[in-house]
C-alpha positions as semicolon CSV with decimal commas, in nm:
position;residue;x (nm);y (nm);z (nm)
1;X;-1,933;9,223;18,212
2;X;-1,964;9,285;17,864
3;X;-1,627;9,480;17,792
4;X;-1,464;9,158;18,042
5;X;-1,621;8,887;17,752
6;X;-1,550;9,121;17,457
7;X;-1,177;9,146;17,542
8;X;-1,165;8,776;17,567
9;X;-1,308;8,695;17,263
10;X;-1,089;8,944;17,117
11;X;-0,790;8,810;17,319
12;X;-0,940;8,479;17,192
13;X;-0,917;8,618;16,810
14;X;-0,574;8,729;16,822
15;X;-0,395;8,453;17,010
16;X;-0,455;8,198;16,697
17;X;-0,395;8,470;16,507
18;X;-0,057;8,550;16,642
19;X;0,046;8,155;16,642
20;X;-0,057;8,084;16,289
21;X;0,172;8,423;16,122
22;X;0,489;8,264;16,309
23;X;0,390;7,909;16,255
24;X;0,393;8,039;15,924
25;X;0,703;8,304;15,976
26;X;0,895;7,979;15,991
27;X;0,747;7,760;15,765
28;X;1,100;7,784;15,553
29;X;1,313;7,595;15,824
30;X;1,043;7,264;15,713
31;X;1,250;7,309;15,410
32;X;1,589;7,250;15,592
33;X;1,784;6,896;15,570
34;X;1,989;6,780;15,863
35;X;2,300;6,615;15,823
36;X;2,297;6,281;15,921
37;X;2,648;6,130;15,989
38;X;2,671;5,896;15,652
39;X;2,620;6,300;15,486
40;X;2,930;6,436;15,683
41;X;3,131;6,111;15,563
42;X;3,043;6,120;15,200
43;X;3,124;6,574;15,236
44;X;3,480;6,457;15,406
45;X;3,575;6,181;15,143
46;X;3,455;6,429;14,884
47;X;3,640;6,730;14,981
48;X;3,993;6,486;14,939
49;X;3,965;6,602;14,595
50;X;3,944;6,964;14,600
51;X;3,824;7,157;14,308
52;X;3,959;6,875;14,077
53;X;3,717;6,698;13,806
54;X;3,646;6,293;13,860
55;X;3,721;6,079;13,556
56;X;3,698;5,737;13,550
57;X;3,804;5,543;13,215
58;X;3,800;5,165;13,181
59;X;4,152;4,967;13,022
60;X;4,451;5,223;13,174
61;X;4,713;4,954;13,218
62;X;4,764;4,962;12,859
63;X;4,692;5,161;12,508
64;X;4,480;5,426;12,481
65;X;4,370;5,444;12,837
66;X;4,678;5,476;12,909
67;X;4,820;5,718;12,709
68;X;4,477;5,927;12,783
69;X;4,531;5,900;13,122
70;X;4,879;6,020;13,064
71;X;4,754;6,337;12,881
72;X;4,464;6,401;13,177
73;X;4,740;6,378;13,482
74;X;4,975;6,652;13,298
75;X;4,643;6,897;13,379
76;X;4,634;6,961;13,743
77;X;4,240;6,990;13,710
78;X;4,128;6,615;13,681
79;X;4,204;6,301;13,929
80;X;4,181;5,944;13,724
81;X;3,987;5,654;13,867
82;X;4,167;5,346;13,664
83;X;3,886;5,112;13,630
84;X;4,098;4,751;13,512
85;X;4,104;4,397;13,536
86;X;4,429;4,327;13,654
87;X;4,535;4,574;13,947
88;X;4,928;4,426;13,978
89;X;4,956;4,488;13,636
90;X;4,844;4,851;13,676
91;X;5,057;4,882;13,963
92;X;5,336;4,813;13,785
93;X;5,244;5,068;13,516
94;X;5,154;5,390;13,715
95;X;5,480;5,294;13,867
96;X;5,683;5,283;13,564
97;X;5,530;5,574;13,370
98;X;5,550;5,810;13,648
99;X;5,154;5,852;13,748
100;X;5,058;6,144;14,008
101;X;4,986;5,887;14,317
102;X;4,788;6,149;14,472
103;X;4,563;6,188;14,146
104;X;4,550;5,871;14,021
105;X;4,309;5,571;14,173
106;X;4,281;5,210;14,032
107;X;4,037;4,987;14,123
108;X;3,928;4,663;14,033
109;X;3,677;4,647;13,702
110;X;3,638;4,301;13,477
111;X;3,392;4,347;13,243
112;X;3,366;4,085;13,098
113;X;3,119;3,963;13,464
114;X;2,801;4,230;13,590
115;X;2,834;4,103;13,945
116;X;3,215;4,252;13,855
117;X;3,029;4,568;13,711
118;X;2,782;4,645;14,024
119;X;3,060;4,611;14,268
120;X;3,302;4,809;14,073
121;X;2,986;5,105;14,147
122;X;2,916;5,030;14,481
123;X;3,288;5,099;14,533
124;X;3,294;5,413;14,316
125;X;3,026;5,578;14,462
126;X;3,195;5,512;14,818
127;X;3,523;5,622;14,715
128;X;3,376;6,007;14,547
129;X;3,186;6,048;14,814
130;X;2,951;6,430;14,754
131;X;3,142;6,444;14,471
132;X;2,992;6,382;14,074
133;X;3,130;6,222;13,877
134;X;3,246;6,472;13,605
135;X;3,362;6,234;13,319
136;X;3,365;5,818;13,158
137;X;3,539;5,695;12,862
138;X;3,391;5,353;12,797
139;X;3,764;5,269;12,622
140;X;3,850;4,941;12,724
141;X;3,867;4,665;12,383
142;X;3,915;4,342;12,317
143;X;3,960;4,175;11,978
144;X;3,967;3,836;11,830
145;X;3,979;3,818;11,519
146;X;4,154;3,477;11,425
147;X;3,974;3,238;11,657
148;X;3,694;2,995;11,432
149;X;3,505;2,954;11,715
150;X;3,398;3,250;12,057
151;X;3,499;3,266;12,409
152;X;3,225;3,290;12,632
153;X;3,238;3,484;12,999
154;X;3,053;3,350;13,311
155;X;2,755;3,556;13,230
156;X;2,714;3,295;12,918
157;X;2,759;3,565;12,632
158;X;3,097;3,565;12,382
159;X;3,390;3,804;12,537
160;X;3,406;4,025;12,300
161;X;3,056;4,128;12,320
162;X;3,040;4,172;12,725
163;X;3,332;4,317;12,719
164;X;3,369;4,583;12,444
165;X;2,975;4,655;12,493
166;X;2,726;4,550;12,718
167;X;2,929;4,586;13,047
168;X;3,009;4,913;12,901
169;X;2,592;4,969;12,915
170;X;2,569;4,843;13,234
171;X;2,824;5,104;13,349
172;X;2,646;5,406;13,240
173;X;2,329;5,341;13,348
174;X;2,484;5,311;13,674
175;X;2,743;5,627;13,640
176;X;2,547;5,807;13,507
177;X;2,359;5,893;13,824
178;X;2,638;5,974;13,991
179;X;2,753;6,250;13,739
180;X;2,470;6,482;13,926
181;X;2,572;6,761;14,045
182;X;2,839;6,842;13,773
183;X;2,850;7,124;13,579
184;X;2,988;6,977;13,274
185;X;2,943;6,629;13,297
186;X;3,057;6,413;12,941
187;X;3,044;6,026;12,828
188;X;3,236;5,933;12,573
189;X;3,224;5,615;12,369
190;X;3,515;5,496;12,173
191;X;3,419;5,430;11,866
192;X;3,559;5,303;11,527
193;X;3,586;5,428;11,190
194;X;3,530;5,000;11,104
195;X;3,159;5,039;11,294
196;X;3,093;5,345;11,050
197;X;3,030;5,235;10,720
198;X;3,053;5,526;10,507
199;X;3,459;5,520;10,493
200;X;3,697;5,361;10,331
201;X;3,764;5,172;10,696
202;X;3,430;5,061;10,761
203;X;3,241;5,019;10,467
204;X;3,526;4,891;10,207
205;X;3,717;4,583;10,448
206;X;3,569;4,249;10,514
207;X;3,378;4,197;10,730
208;X;3,144;4,491;10,741
209;X;2,985;4,604;11,083
210;X;2,586;4,516;11,060
211;X;2,366;4,416;11,340
212;X;2,072;4,345;11,060
213;X;1,775;4,320;11,291
214;X;1,978;4,201;11,629
215;X;1,775;3,888;11,614
216;X;2,061;3,691;11,844
217;X;2,067;3,995;12,096
218;X;1,681;3,998;12,097
219;X;1,676;3,666;12,220
220;X;1,937;3,656;12,468
221;X;2,272;3,614;12,327
222;X;2,374;3,339;12,506
223;X;2,638;3,041;12,466
224;X;2,580;2,901;12,159
225;X;2,434;3,262;12,010
226;X;2,764;3,448;12,049
227;X;2,609;3,678;11,700
228;X;2,402;4,020;11,783
229;X;2,299;3,903;11,477
230;X;2,213;3,584;11,538
231;X;2,420;3,474;11,264
232;X;2,744;3,191;11,306
233;X;3,032;3,326;11,509
234;X;3,286;3,607;11,280
235;X;3,547;3,713;11,590
236;X;3,631;4,042;11,342
237;X;3,348;4,123;11,265
238;X;3,216;4,066;11,623
239;X;3,427;4,351;11,756
240;X;3,346;4,593;11,431
241;X;2,915;4,501;11,559
242;X;3,046;4,618;11,949
243;X;3,187;4,946;11,811
244;X;2,848;5,040;11,633
245;X;2,677;4,961;11,929
246;X;2,846;5,168;12,088
247;X;2,821;5,427;11,875
248;X;2,426;5,360;11,846
249;X;2,390;5,403;12,291
250;X;2,598;5,731;12,212
251;X;2,326;5,880;12,026
252;X;2,040;5,673;12,275
253;X;2,175;5,849;12,566
254;X;2,188;6,178;12,341
255;X;1,821;6,173;12,273
256;X;1,714;6,058;12,599
257;X;1,939;6,207;12,867
258;X;2,104;6,509;12,726
259;X;1,873;6,751;12,829
260;X;1,673;6,636;13,100
261;X;2,118;6,572;13,304
262;X;2,348;6,841;13,076
263;X;2,567;6,552;13,019
264;X;2,730;6,549;12,722
265;X;2,728;6,236;12,519
266;X;2,982;6,215;12,180
267;X;3,184;5,912;12,056
268;X;3,516;5,884;11,870
269;X;3,742;5,735;11,626
270;X;4,092;5,842;11,762
271;X;4,283;5,703;11,446
272;X;4,413;5,363;11,367
273;X;4,632;5,345;11,741
274;X;4,816;5,027;11,518
275;X;5,083;4,924;11,739
276;X;4,832;4,865;12,017
277;X;4,797;4,528;12,200
278;X;4,460;4,531;12,069
279;X;4,600;4,351;11,811
280;X;4,770;4,128;12,037
281;X;4,601;3,841;11,888
282;X;4,655;3,915;11,498
283;X;4,912;3,688;11,421
284;X;5,275;3,795;11,361
285;X;5,299;3,873;10,989
286;X;4,993;4,117;11,103
287;X;5,172;4,266;11,389
288;X;5,449;4,351;11,191
289;X;5,334;4,471;10,862
290;X;4,968;4,651;10,945
291;X;5,173;4,935;11,134
292;X;5,367;5,036;10,811
293;X;5,053;4,957;10,588
294;X;4,882;5,182;10,734
295;X;5,110;5,471;10,878
296;X;5,299;5,484;10,462
297;X;4,962;5,349;10,251
298;X;4,684;5,431;10,378
299;X;4,841;5,746;10,628
300;X;4,530;5,578;10,945
301;X;4,826;5,552;11,132
302;X;4,815;5,754;11,496
303;X;5,083;5,671;11,768
304;X;4,955;5,598;12,149
305;X;5,007;5,995;12,199
306;X;4,809;6,118;11,975
307;X;4,610;5,897;12,006
308;X;4,557;5,951;12,400
309;X;4,584;6,387;12,304
310;X;4,296;6,326;12,123
311;X;4,095;6,110;12,389
312;X;4,216;6,415;12,653
313;X;4,103;6,648;12,374
314;X;3,721;6,535;12,354
315;X;3,746;6,498;12,775
316;X;3,852;6,873;12,865
317;X;3,853;7,102;12,523
318;X;3,511;7,378;12,630
319;X;3,445;7,281;12,245
320;X;3,346;6,941;12,315
321;X;3,076;6,983;12,528
322;X;2,838;6,919;12,222
323;X;2,642;6,641;12,285
324;X;2,503;6,367;12,020
325;X;2,905;6,383;11,818
326;X;3,081;6,200;11,662
327;X;3,385;6,355;11,691
328;X;3,695;6,301;11,393
329;X;4,037;6,431;11,315
330;X;4,135;6,616;11,017
331;X;4,027;6,546;10,681
332;X;4,026;6,351;10,397
333;X;4,138;6,043;10,466
334;X;4,432;6,001;10,160
335;X;4,549;6,349;10,115
336;X;4,881;6,405;10,103
337;X;5,007;6,048;9,984
338;X;5,300;6,039;9,783
339;X;5,698;6,043;9,851
340;X;5,621;6,346;10,100
341;X;5,482;6,052;10,349
342;X;5,814;5,906;10,372
343;X;6,008;6,235;10,528
344;X;5,717;6,333;10,698
345;X;5,743;5,938;10,872
346;X;5,368;5,907;10,774
347;X;5,209;6,211;10,873
348;X;4,978;6,362;10,737
349;X;4,572;6,519;10,716
350;X;4,344;6,289;10,676
351;X;4,068;6,178;10,883
352;X;4,218;6,002;11,170
353;X;4,558;6,019;11,043
354;X;4,809;6,114;11,222
355;X;4,973;6,507;11,220
356;X;4,650;6,701;11,248
357;X;4,703;6,882;11,589
358;X;4,423;7,010;11,853
359;X;4,284;7,226;11,567
360;X;4,199;6,962;11,308
361;X;3,910;6,813;11,575
362;X;3,550;6,790;11,370
363;X;3,173;6,674;11,355
364;X;3,238;6,376;11,176
365;X;2,920;6,183;10,932
366;X;2,771;5,906;11,078
367;X;2,646;5,599;10,874
368;X;2,271;5,532;10,867
369;X;2,348;5,222;11,023
370;X;2,473;5,436;11,343
371;X;2,153;5,671;11,273
372;X;1,956;5,366;11,221
373;X;1,666;5,510;11,496
374;X;1,441;5,179;11,475
375;X;1,722;4,986;11,566
376;X;1,832;5,185;11,792
377;X;1,534;5,136;11,970
378;X;1,547;4,759;11,925
379;X;1,934;4,749;12,059
380;X;1,858;5,007;12,351
381;X;1,628;4,753;12,446
382;X;1,747;4,416;12,376
383;X;2,070;4,547;12,515
384;X;1,800;4,650;12,857
385;X;1,711;4,268;12,898
386;X;2,018;4,103;12,865
387;X;2,252;4,337;13,144
388;X;1,938;4,439;13,328
389;X;2,074;4,780;13,319
390;X;1,810;5,086;13,474
391;X;1,818;5,397;13,409
392;X;1,739;5,746;13,568
393;X;1,380;5,855;13,395
394;X;1,386;5,991;13,048
395;X;1,266;6,349;12,889
396;X;1,225;6,340;12,567
397;X;1,442;6,604;12,372
398;X;1,238;6,795;12,422
399;X;3,192;6,206;10,562
400;X;3,081;6,030;10,311
401;X;3,413;5,895;10,212
402;X;3,503;6,030;9,830
403;X;3,770;5,741;9,825
404;X;3,489;5,452;9,912
405;X;3,315;5,395;9,584
406;X;3,738;5,340;9,426
407;X;3,847;5,150;9,734
408;X;3,837;4,787;9,783
409;X;3,574;4,702;9,512
410;X;3,733;4,323;9,514
411;X;3,740;4,275;9,872
412;X;3,381;4,417;9,881
413;X;3,285;4,187;9,629
414;X;3,455;3,872;9,791
415;X;3,304;4,055;10,137
416;X;2,937;4,014;9,985
417;X;2,987;3,664;9,893
418;X;3,164;3,527;10,237
419;X;2,906;3,718;10,426
420;X;2,627;3,533;10,214
421;X;2,789;3,241;10,309
422;X;2,798;3,251;10,674
423;X;2,427;3,362;10,654
424;X;2,348;3,049;10,442
425;X;2,546;2,839;10,682
426;X;2,363;2,957;10,993
427;X;1,930;2,951;10,838
428;X;1,976;2,589;10,674
429;X;1,725;2,353;10,753
430;X;1,355;2,283;10,892
431;X;1,441;2,549;11,200
432;X;1,540;2,838;11,035
433;X;1,138;2,888;10,964
434;X;1,110;2,866;11,308
435;X;1,318;3,094;11,386
436;X;1,183;3,362;11,121
437;X;0,851;3,328;11,246
438;X;0,811;3,611;11,503
439;X;0,421;3,486;11,595
440;X;0,611;3,170;11,788
441;X;0,685;3,186;12,159
442;X;1,065;3,383;12,227
443;X;1,142;3,059;12,354
444;X;1,128;2,811;12,094
445;X;1,296;3,031;11,845
446;X;1,610;3,150;12,036
447;X;1,599;2,694;12,148
448;X;1,537;2,679;11,751
449;X;1,854;2,932;11,692
450;X;2,070;2,757;11,920
451;X;2,025;2,418;11,814
452;X;2,194;2,519;11,455
453;X;2,438;2,746;11,559
454;X;2,561;2,426;11,834
455;X;2,576;2,200;11,540
456;X;2,763;2,506;11,340
457;X;3,017;2,522;11,619
458;X;3,376;2,481;11,554
459;X;3,543;2,424;11,931
460;X;3,823;2,202;11,903
461;X;3,755;1,903;12,116
462;X;4,131;1,839;12,159
463;X;4,152;1,967;12,519
464;X;4,500;2,038;12,459
465;X;4,455;2,281;12,111
466;X;4,173;2,435;12,323
467;X;4,436;2,499;12,541
468;X;4,682;2,626;12,343
469;X;4,417;2,829;12,154
470;X;4,309;2,999;12,456
471;X;4,664;3,085;12,605
472;X;4,720;3,332;12,274
């Protein structure tokens, strides 16, 4: 009886141990995720791209975006998603330019509408399936330098501000999570020499890009507050300010997300595309003579095909996987000026100028304004509040132009006077003290700023004049 009890007890001990051992032996199976029909559908959708990298470019129906798309499609390794406002125009352009329909997809995106950005992202997410987005080029822009008053979007922001900057800010926040899984993800912001004031183009030509204390953006930048600096409207300055903001945002993205995501964030200046549709709102005489001036006097002229090759290089070249860089081409901006330029068709060796070639790319210096960390943080916070952007969890990272002092001395002096006059007009009267008093409630300061800027508004009361202006 005792032996029977002993055997039974032994068995009672052994069986649980065997069961426990078996359970532990199959514990690895708990980590297996059974694919759902949705997962399988994403895989099937993603398979259509083969081994091609997915590239999203805004504004592919003209200018730099079109030229870059052509360059990308000449390489078999890419599928380009062209994000455009006018799908019918894009269809015609794609047909005329001979875009490979199997490797180019046009999708609707109106950067002047946050709702459109959100809808585009939903459609892009469905289109890509399980494939990561490998490249994002924030290229689309508008330039409205001739109007004395701002145009407004449906969201209540000045058009250049929302199309050039705020729309791209929101778009980038939503595409970064889609880049997870890419072995070579890159986000490229199209900056400008005009946003980098340590150059002739940026520091020697009024108006100068300057966000000041970002008072306007901090207070919402909604009608009638057009400018990010909170002062009265200046169309040419707004364009430059948006380019400065994009370059600063690129640096912030590098600091916050490069180490944790591996994404390479950079900005570029591809050169002055003086014959670009970007200048369509300039006066006829400007459109006629500006390309000649840029080609034969400053040497900054770059044709669309060459500019497209430059953006293509930053999207393609293994050297451009470095993050936190402001890419430019060539060397000093006025080297090689003289009679020989007529023989070369204006081509020179010079920063932003034509003719440098693939190997002339270099890491350009960024101005103190672009590198201002305190203002960069304020820009980041205010842009998030205005757009409602949400980002992945962030982890802590864990030239001067030699001719700048010589060129444009007279225009620099006049520019200072004009800028002082613009600022003074925007801050006259008792309301100025209220706006400047940061101890007062934000809403009170915003309403006072709206009142002052409304008094300076130059929007025509003549409906016929207004209609003609909007058709420009």
